[in-house]
CSV table of C-alpha atoms and ligand atoms in Angstrom, one decimal:
chain,number,residue,atom,x,y,z
A,276,UNK,CA,12.3,-22.1,-37.1
A,277,UNK,CA,13.0,-24.4,-35.1
A,278,UNK,CA,10.9,-26.2,-31.8
A,279,UNK,CA,12.1,-24.2,-28.1
A,280,UNK,CA,10.9,-25.5,-25.9
A,281,UNK,CA,8.1,-28.9,-25.0
A,282,UNK,CA,5.0,-28.6,-26.1
A,283,UNK,CA,1.3,-28.8,-24.6
A,284,UNK,CA,0.0,-31.8,-23.5
A,285,UNK,CA,3.6,-33.8,-23.0
A,286,UNK,CA,2.6,-35.5,-19.9
A,287,UNK,CA,4.6,-32.9,-17.5
A,288,UNK,CA,3.3,-33.0,-14.0
A,289,UNK,CA,2.9,-28.9,-14.9
A,290,UNK,CA,3.0,-28.7,-18.5
A,291,UNK,CA,4.8,-25.8,-19.3
A,292,UNK,CA,3.9,-23.7,-22.8
A,293,UNK,CA,6.1,-23.8,-26.5
A,294,UNK,CA,7.2,-21.8,-29.0
A,295,UNK,CA,8.4,-21.4,-32.3
A,296,UNK,CA,11.8,-19.6,-32.0
A,297,UNK,CA,11.4,-17.1,-35.0
A,298,UNK,CA,15.1,-15.3,-36.8
A,299,UNK,CA,13.4,-12.0,-37.2
A,300,UNK,CA,14.6,-9.0,-39.1
A,301,UNK,CA,14.6,-5.5,-37.3
A,302,UNK,CA,12.5,-2.6,-39.5
A,303,UNK,CA,12.8,-0.3,-37.4
A,304,UNK,CA,14.5,1.2,-33.9
A,305,UNK,CA,13.5,4.6,-32.3
A,306,UNK,CA,14.7,5.9,-29.3
A,307,UNK,CA,12.5,7.9,-26.8
A,308,UNK,CA,15.5,8.8,-23.3
A,309,UNK,CA,15.8,5.5,-22.0
A,310,UNK,CA,13.6,3.4,-23.9
A,311,UNK,CA,14.5,1.9,-26.6
A,312,UNK,CA,11.2,1.1,-29.4
A,313,UNK,CA,12.0,-1.8,-32.0
A,314,UNK,CA,9.8,-3.3,-34.2
A,315,UNK,CA,11.2,-6.3,-35.8
A,316,UNK,CA,8.9,-8.8,-39.1
A,317,UNK,CA,7.0,-11.5,-37.0
A,318,UNK,CA,4.3,-12.0,-38.5
A,319,UNK,CA,4.0,-15.5,-37.1
A,320,UNK,CA,4.1,-14.3,-33.6
A,321,UNK,CA,1.4,-10.7,-34.4
A,322,UNK,CA,-1.4,-14.2,-35.2
A,323,UNK,CA,-1.5,-15.3,-32.5
A,324,UNK,CA,-0.3,-12.7,-30.2
A,325,UNK,CA,-2.2,-11.1,-27.3
A,326,UNK,CA,-2.3,-8.6,-25.2
A,327,UNK,CA,-0.1,-8.8,-21.9
A,328,UNK,CA,1.8,-12.1,-23.6
A,329,UNK,CA,5.4,-11.6,-24.2
A,330,UNK,CA,8.2,-13.3,-25.8
A,331,UNK,CA,12.0,-14.2,-24.7
A,332,UNK,CA,14.3,-12.9,-27.0
A,333,UNK,CA,18.5,-14.1,-27.5
A,334,UNK,CA,20.7,-11.1,-26.8
A,335,UNK,CA,22.5,-11.1,-29.4
A,336,UNK,CA,26.3,-11.1,-30.3
A,337,UNK,CA,26.9,-13.7,-28.0
A,338,UNK,CA,28.2,-14.4,-24.4
A,339,UNK,CA,24.2,-14.3,-22.6
A,340,UNK,CA,23.5,-17.5,-22.0
A,341,UNK,CA,19.8,-17.1,-21.2
A,342,UNK,CA,16.7,-15.3,-22.9
A,343,UNK,CA,15.3,-12.5,-22.2
A,344,UNK,CA,11.5,-11.8,-21.3
A,345,UNK,CA,9.8,-8.7,-22.9
A,346,UNK,CA,5.9,-7.9,-23.1
A,347,UNK,CA,4.7,-7.7,-26.9
A,348,UNK,CA,4.8,-3.9,-26.5
A,349,UNK,CA,2.6,-3.8,-29.9
A,350,UNK,CA,1.5,-6.4,-32.7
A,351,UNK,CA,0.6,-4.6,-36.3
A,352,UNK,CA,0.8,-6.2,-38.7
A,353,UNK,CA,4.2,-8.6,-39.8
A,354,UNK,CA,5.6,-5.8,-37.3
A,355,UNK,CA,5.4,-7.0,-33.3
A,356,UNK,CA,7.1,-3.8,-31.0
A,357,UNK,CA,8.9,-4.2,-28.2
A,358,UNK,CA,9.7,-1.3,-26.0
A,359,UNK,CA,13.4,-2.1,-24.5
A,360,UNK,CA,14.8,-0.4,-21.0
A,361,UNK,CA,18.6,-1.0,-21.2
A,362,UNK,CA,18.6,-2.2,-17.5
A,363,UNK,CA,21.9,-4.2,-17.2
A,364,UNK,CA,24.4,-5.7,-20.7
A,365,UNK,CA,21.7,-8.1,-21.7
A,366,UNK,CA,19.0,-5.1,-22.5
A,367,UNK,CA,21.9,-2.7,-23.2
A,368,UNK,CA,22.4,-4.6,-25.7
A,369,UNK,CA,18.7,-5.5,-27.2
A,370,UNK,CA,18.1,-1.8,-27.4
A,371,UNK,CA,21.3,-1.0,-29.3
A,372,UNK,CA,20.1,-3.4,-32.4
A,373,UNK,CA,19.6,-1.4,-35.2
A,374,UNK,CA,17.7,-1.6,-38.1
A,375,UNK,CA,18.9,-5.0,-40.4
A,376,UNK,CA,19.8,-7.2,-38.0
A,377,UNK,CA,18.1,-9.8,-36.9
A,378,UNK,CA,16.5,-11.3,-33.1
A,379,UNK,CA,15.9,-14.3,-32.6
A,380,UNK,CA,12.1,-14.5,-30.9
A,381,UNK,CA,9.9,-17.1,-29.1
A,382,UNK,CA,6.0,-16.7,-28.6
A,383,UNK,CA,4.1,-15.6,-27.6
A,384,UNK,CA,3.8,-16.6,-24.0
A,385,UNK,CA,1.5,-16.2,-21.1
A,386,UNK,CA,-1.0,-15.1,-19.8
A,387,UNK,CA,-3.2,-12.8,-21.3
A,388,UNK,CA,-5.3,-9.9,-20.4
A,389,UNK,CA,-8.9,-10.8,-20.0
A,390,UNK,CA,-10.3,-8.1,-22.9
A,391,UNK,CA,-14.1,-9.6,-23.8
A,392,UNK,CA,-17.0,-7.4,-23.0
A,393,UNK,CA,-16.1,-4.3,-21.3
A,394,UNK,CA,-16.6,-0.9,-20.9
A,395,UNK,CA,-14.3,0.7,-19.6
A,396,UNK,CA,-10.6,0.5,-18.6
A,397,UNK,CA,-8.0,2.0,-16.8
A,398,UNK,CA,-4.5,1.1,-17.0
A,399,UNK,CA,-2.0,1.5,-15.0
A,400,UNK,CA,1.6,1.7,-15.7
A,401,UNK,CA,5.1,2.1,-13.8
A,402,UNK,CA,8.4,2.6,-15.6
A,403,UNK,CA,9.1,-0.5,-18.2
A,404,UNK,CA,6.0,-2.3,-16.6
A,405,UNK,CA,3.7,0.6,-19.2
A,406,UNK,CA,5.6,-1.7,-22.5
A,407,UNK,CA,2.5,-4.2,-22.5
A,408,UNK,CA,-0.3,-2.1,-22.1
A,409,UNK,CA,0.1,-0.2,-25.8
A,410,UNK,CA,-1.1,-3.4,-27.1
A,411,UNK,CA,-4.0,-3.9,-24.5
A,412,UNK,CA,-4.9,-0.1,-25.0
A,413,UNK,CA,-4.8,-1.0,-29.5
A,414,UNK,CA,-6.8,-3.8,-29.1
A,415,UNK,CA,-10.0,-2.2,-26.6
A,416,UNK,CA,-10.2,1.2,-28.0
A,417,UNK,CA,-10.6,-1.3,-31.8
A,418,UNK,CA,-13.4,-2.8,-29.8
A,419,UNK,CA,-15.4,0.7,-29.0
A,420,UNK,CA,-13.7,0.2,-24.9
A,421,UNK,CA,-13.3,3.7,-23.3
A,422,UNK,CA,-9.2,4.4,-22.5
A,423,UNK,CA,-7.9,6.1,-19.6
A,424,UNK,CA,-4.4,5.4,-18.8
A,425,UNK,CA,-2.4,6.7,-16.3
A,426,UNK,CA,2.0,6.4,-16.4
A,427,UNK,CA,4.1,7.2,-13.9
A,428,UNK,CA,8.2,7.6,-13.9
A,429,UNK,CA,11.4,8.6,-12.3
A,430,UNK,CA,12.0,11.6,-14.1
A,431,UNK,CA,11.7,13.6,-18.0
A,432,UNK,CA,14.7,11.0,-19.3
A,433,UNK,CA,12.6,8.1,-18.2
A,434,UNK,CA,8.6,10.1,-19.3
A,435,UNK,CA,10.5,10.1,-22.9
A,436,UNK,CA,8.9,7.0,-22.8
A,437,UNK,CA,5.6,8.5,-23.2
A,438,UNK,CA,6.1,9.1,-27.2
A,439,UNK,CA,6.5,5.5,-27.9
A,440,UNK,CA,2.2,5.7,-26.8
A,441,UNK,CA,-0.8,6.5,-28.7
A,442,UNK,CA,-3.1,6.6,-26.7
A,443,UNK,CA,-5.4,9.2,-26.3
A,444,UNK,CA,-6.5,9.5,-22.0
A,445,UNK,CA,-2.9,9.7,-21.1
A,446,UNK,CA,-2.2,11.6,-17.7
A,447,UNK,CA,1.1,11.4,-16.9
A,448,UNK,CA,3.2,11.4,-13.4
A,449,UNK,CA,6.9,12.1,-12.3
A,450,UNK,CA,8.6,11.6,-8.9
A,451,UNK,CA,10.2,15.1,-9.7
A,452,UNK,CA,7.7,16.9,-10.8
A,453,UNK,CA,9.7,17.3,-14.5
A,454,UNK,CA,6.9,16.2,-16.4
A,455,UNK,CA,3.4,15.9,-15.9
A,456,UNK,CA,2.1,15.8,-12.5
A,457,UNK,CA,4.1,15.0,-9.4
A,458,UNK,CA,4.4,11.8,-7.2
A,459,UNK,CA,3.4,8.3,-7.7
A,460,UNK,CA,0.7,7.5,-10.3
A,461,UNK,CA,-1.0,5.7,-7.8
A,462,UNK,CA,-1.2,9.1,-6.1
A,463,UNK,CA,-3.4,10.2,-9.4
A,464,UNK,CA,-5.6,7.0,-9.1
A,465,UNK,CA,-8.5,9.5,-6.9
A,466,UNK,CA,-8.1,11.7,-9.4
A,467,UNK,CA,-9.2,10.3,-12.0
A,468,UNK,CA,-12.7,10.1,-13.2
A,469,UNK,CA,-14.0,6.7,-14.0
A,470,UNK,CA,-17.3,4.6,-14.3
A,471,UNK,CA,-17.6,1.9,-11.4
A,472,UNK,CA,-18.1,-0.4,-14.1
A,473,UNK,CA,-14.2,0.4,-15.1
A,474,UNK,CA,-11.4,-2.9,-15.0
A,475,UNK,CA,-8.2,-1.5,-13.9
A,476,UNK,CA,-5.5,-3.0,-15.8
A,477,UNK,CA,-1.8,-2.8,-14.2
A,478,UNK,CA,1.5,-3.1,-13.7
A,479,UNK,CA,5.0,-1.8,-12.6
A,480,UNK,CA,7.1,-2.0,-9.6
A,481,UNK,CA,5.6,-4.7,-6.6
A,482,UNK,CA,4.7,-0.9,-4.3
A,483,UNK,CA,2.6,0.4,-7.4
A,484,UNK,CA,0.9,-3.0,-8.2
A,485,UNK,CA,-0.5,-3.4,-4.0
A,486,UNK,CA,-1.4,0.4,-4.0
A,487,UNK,CA,-3.7,-0.4,-6.8
A,488,UNK,CA,-4.6,-3.4,-5.7
A,489,UNK,CA,-5.8,-1.6,-2.4
A,490,UNK,CA,-7.0,0.9,-4.4
A,491,UNK,CA,-9.1,-0.7,-6.5
A,492,UNK,CA,-10.6,-3.7,-3.5
A,493,UNK,CA,-11.5,0.2,-1.6
A,494,UNK,CA,-13.6,1.6,-4.8
A,495,UNK,CA,-15.1,-2.1,-6.1
A,496,UNK,CA,-13.7,-1.8,-9.0
A,497,UNK,CA,-12.1,-5.7,-10.6
A,498,UNK,CA,-8.5,-5.6,-11.8
A,499,UNK,CA,-5.6,-7.8,-13.4
A,500,UNK,CA,-1.7,-7.5,-13.2
A,501,UNK,CA,1.1,-8.4,-15.0
A,502,UNK,CA,4.1,-9.3,-12.8
A,503,UNK,CA,7.4,-8.5,-13.5
A,504,UNK,CA,9.8,-12.2,-11.8
A,505,UNK,CA,13.2,-13.3,-13.3
A,506,UNK,CA,13.2,-15.7,-15.7
A,507,UNK,CA,15.3,-18.4,-16.4
A,508,UNK,CA,13.6,-20.9,-18.8
A,509,UNK,CA,10.3,-18.8,-19.5
A,510,UNK,CA,8.6,-21.6,-21.0
A,511,UNK,CA,7.6,-23.5,-17.7
A,512,UNK,CA,9.4,-26.1,-17.1
A,513,UNK,CA,12.5,-24.4,-14.7
A,514,UNK,CA,10.2,-22.7,-11.8
A,515,UNK,CA,12.7,-20.2,-11.4
A,516,UNK,CA,10.1,-17.4,-11.9
A,517,UNK,CA,7.3,-18.5,-9.3
A,518,UNK,CA,6.1,-16.3,-7.4
A,519,UNK,CA,2.9,-16.3,-4.7
A,520,UNK,CA,-0.2,-15.7,-5.5
A,521,UNK,CA,-4.1,-17.4,-3.3
A,522,UNK,CA,-4.0,-19.5,-5.4
A,523,UNK,CA,-0.1,-21.0,-4.1
A,524,UNK,CA,3.2,-20.2,-5.5
A,525,UNK,CA,2.1,-20.1,-9.6
A,526,UNK,CA,4.7,-19.2,-12.1
A,527,UNK,CA,5.1,-15.8,-14.4
A,528,UNK,CA,6.0,-17.1,-17.7
A,529,UNK,CA,3.1,-19.4,-17.7
A,530,UNK,CA,0.3,-18.9,-15.5
A,531,UNK,CA,1.0,-15.8,-15.7
A,532,UNK,CA,2.2,-13.0,-16.5
A,533,UNK,CA,-0.8,-11.4,-15.6
A,534,UNK,CA,-3.0,-12.4,-12.9
A,535,UNK,CA,-6.7,-11.3,-11.1
A,536,UNK,CA,-5.5,-8.2,-9.1
A,537,UNK,CA,-7.0,-10.4,-6.1
A,538,UNK,CA,-4.8,-13.1,-5.8
A,539,UNK,CA,-1.9,-11.6,-6.1
A,540,UNK,CA,0.0,-12.3,-2.9
A,541,UNK,CA,2.0,-8.6,-2.1
A,542,UNK,CA,4.4,-8.1,0.5
B,151,LIG,C1,6.9,-10.8,-17.8
B,151,LIG,C2,8.6,-10.2,-18.3
B,151,LIG,C3,8.4,-9.5,-18.5
B,151,LIG,C4,9.0,-8.0,-19.0
B,151,LIG,N1,9.1,-7.2,-20.4
B,151,LIG,C5,9.8,-5.9,-20.7
B,151,LIG,C6,10.0,-5.2,-21.3
B,151,LIG,O1,8.8,-5.4,-21.8
B,151,LIG,N2,10.5,-4.1,-21.7
B,151,LIG,C7,12.0,-3.9,-21.0
B,151,LIG,O2,12.3,-3.6,-20.5
B,151,LIG,N3,11.7,-5.5,-20.0
B,151,LIG,C8,11.0,-6.2,-19.9
B,151,LIG,N4,11.1,-7.1,-18.7
B,151,LIG,C9,12.4,-7.1,-17.9
B,151,LIG,C10,13.5,-7.5,-18.5
B,151,LIG,O3,13.2,-8.7,-19.2
B,151,LIG,C11,15.0,-7.2,-17.8
B,151,LIG,O4,15.2,-6.1,-17.4
B,151,LIG,C12,16.0,-8.0,-18.6
B,151,LIG,O5,15.8,-9.5,-18.8
B,151,LIG,C13,17.1,-7.8,-17.9
B,151,LIG,O6,18.3,-8.2,-18.6
B,151,LIG,P1,20.1,-7.1,-18.3
B,151,LIG,O7,20.8,-8.3,-18.7
B,151,LIG,O8,19.2,-6.1,-18.7
B,151,LIG,O9,19.9,-7.0,-17.0
B,151,LIG,P2,20.3,-8.0,-15.3
B,151,LIG,O10,22.3,-8.0,-15.6
B,151,LIG,O11,20.1,-9.3,-15.6
B,151,LIG,O12,20.2,-7.5,-14.8
B,151,LIG,C14,19.6,-5.6,-14.5
B,151,LIG,C15,19.1,-5.0,-13.4
B,151,LIG,O13,17.3,-5.9,-13.9
B,151,LIG,C16,16.8,-6.2,-12.8
B,151,LIG,N5,15.7,-6.9,-13.7
B,151,LIG,C17,16.5,-8.3,-14.1
B,151,LIG,N6,15.4,-8.8,-14.7
B,151,LIG,C18,14.7,-8.0,-13.6
B,151,LIG,C19,13.5,-8.7,-14.6
B,151,LIG,N7,13.1,-9.6,-15.2
B,151,LIG,N8,12.5,-8.5,-14.0
B,151,LIG,C20,12.8,-7.0,-12.6
B,151,LIG,N9,14.2,-6.9,-12.1
B,151,LIG,C21,15.6,-7.1,-13.3
B,151,LIG,C22,18.2,-7.2,-12.4
B,151,LIG,O14,18.5,-6.9,-10.5
B,151,LIG,C23,19.4,-6.1,-12.4
B,151,LIG,O15,19.1,-5.0,-11.4
B,151,LIG,C24,10.6,-7.5,-18.3
B,151,LIG,C25,10.1,-9.3,-17.9
B,151,LIG,C26,9.1,-9.8,-17.5
B,151,LIG,C27,9.5,-10.7,-16.7
B,152,LIG,S1,9.7,-21.9,-15.0
B,152,LIG,FE1,11.8,-21.5,-16.0
B,152,LIG,S2,10.6,-18.8,-16.1
B,152,LIG,FE2,9.0,-19.8,-14.9
């Protein structure tokens, strides 16, 4: 175990966060179309992790200066689940790791989805943005919250990711209509019958988050969004991940990635 960043409360003007970096053995790797679901042995991380948080993962093999942020997909016992979509060289290498390899993982990092005092939750995900929602569904389901999920994918290959999820009430859309309903996931929202006390949680492309924000405002529903940004340090030090919010420019890695939906400034 080695320290990866400053400790909280170290006197810096904008305190960052600190997390151990653990060397974790890959115990499982399953492919689902464009996605790979990894299980790594990381008891120190799963013990602390809360839904919505992420980890910074070193890309193995050398040649990658920056660690890559990945959402915590599941935290079951000592197994940390990660869902990786190969988008570029770093995520391609991570998606290809095999059982028995080791990954350097720092976390858990960032803010969590508020999961207390809920009765009904609607989880809305687009593409790889679905990744943090399984851990949330697990946590909410364990406390008796009624969970409904609506996931949107580009096509059948991307929609194979649903095989990695375990959510009983799951609606799926694809843009080309090859799986589930044709269209965008946000087209589904009006059709999903949820009680007025429902809290909405979303993660995905900016246009999807903007559409969910408009819908929750119209329906008078409370919501939270998990945002993505390009990250360098992942711990609040470089300010490379700031996004506009109604509270000013905030860092996705440390004030986020989870923000109240009505605070997100959408283009
Ligand atoms: C909080 C957070 C959680 C994330 N969770 C996951 C996850 O669970 N699973 C997963 O597969 N990916 C996740 N990502 C995105 C992932 O970190 C990037 O896809 C990855 O770092 C890209 O690295 P690369 O070397 O493969 O690609 P690069 O060569 O760096 O980029 C390839 C393509 O991906 C785009 N890209 C790179 N980084 C991001 C980013 N942060 N957000 C959006 N687009 C990006 C680039 O613009 C480019 O088009 C998350 C990102 C954040 C910020
Ligand atoms: S402050 Fe460095 S990535 Fe967020």
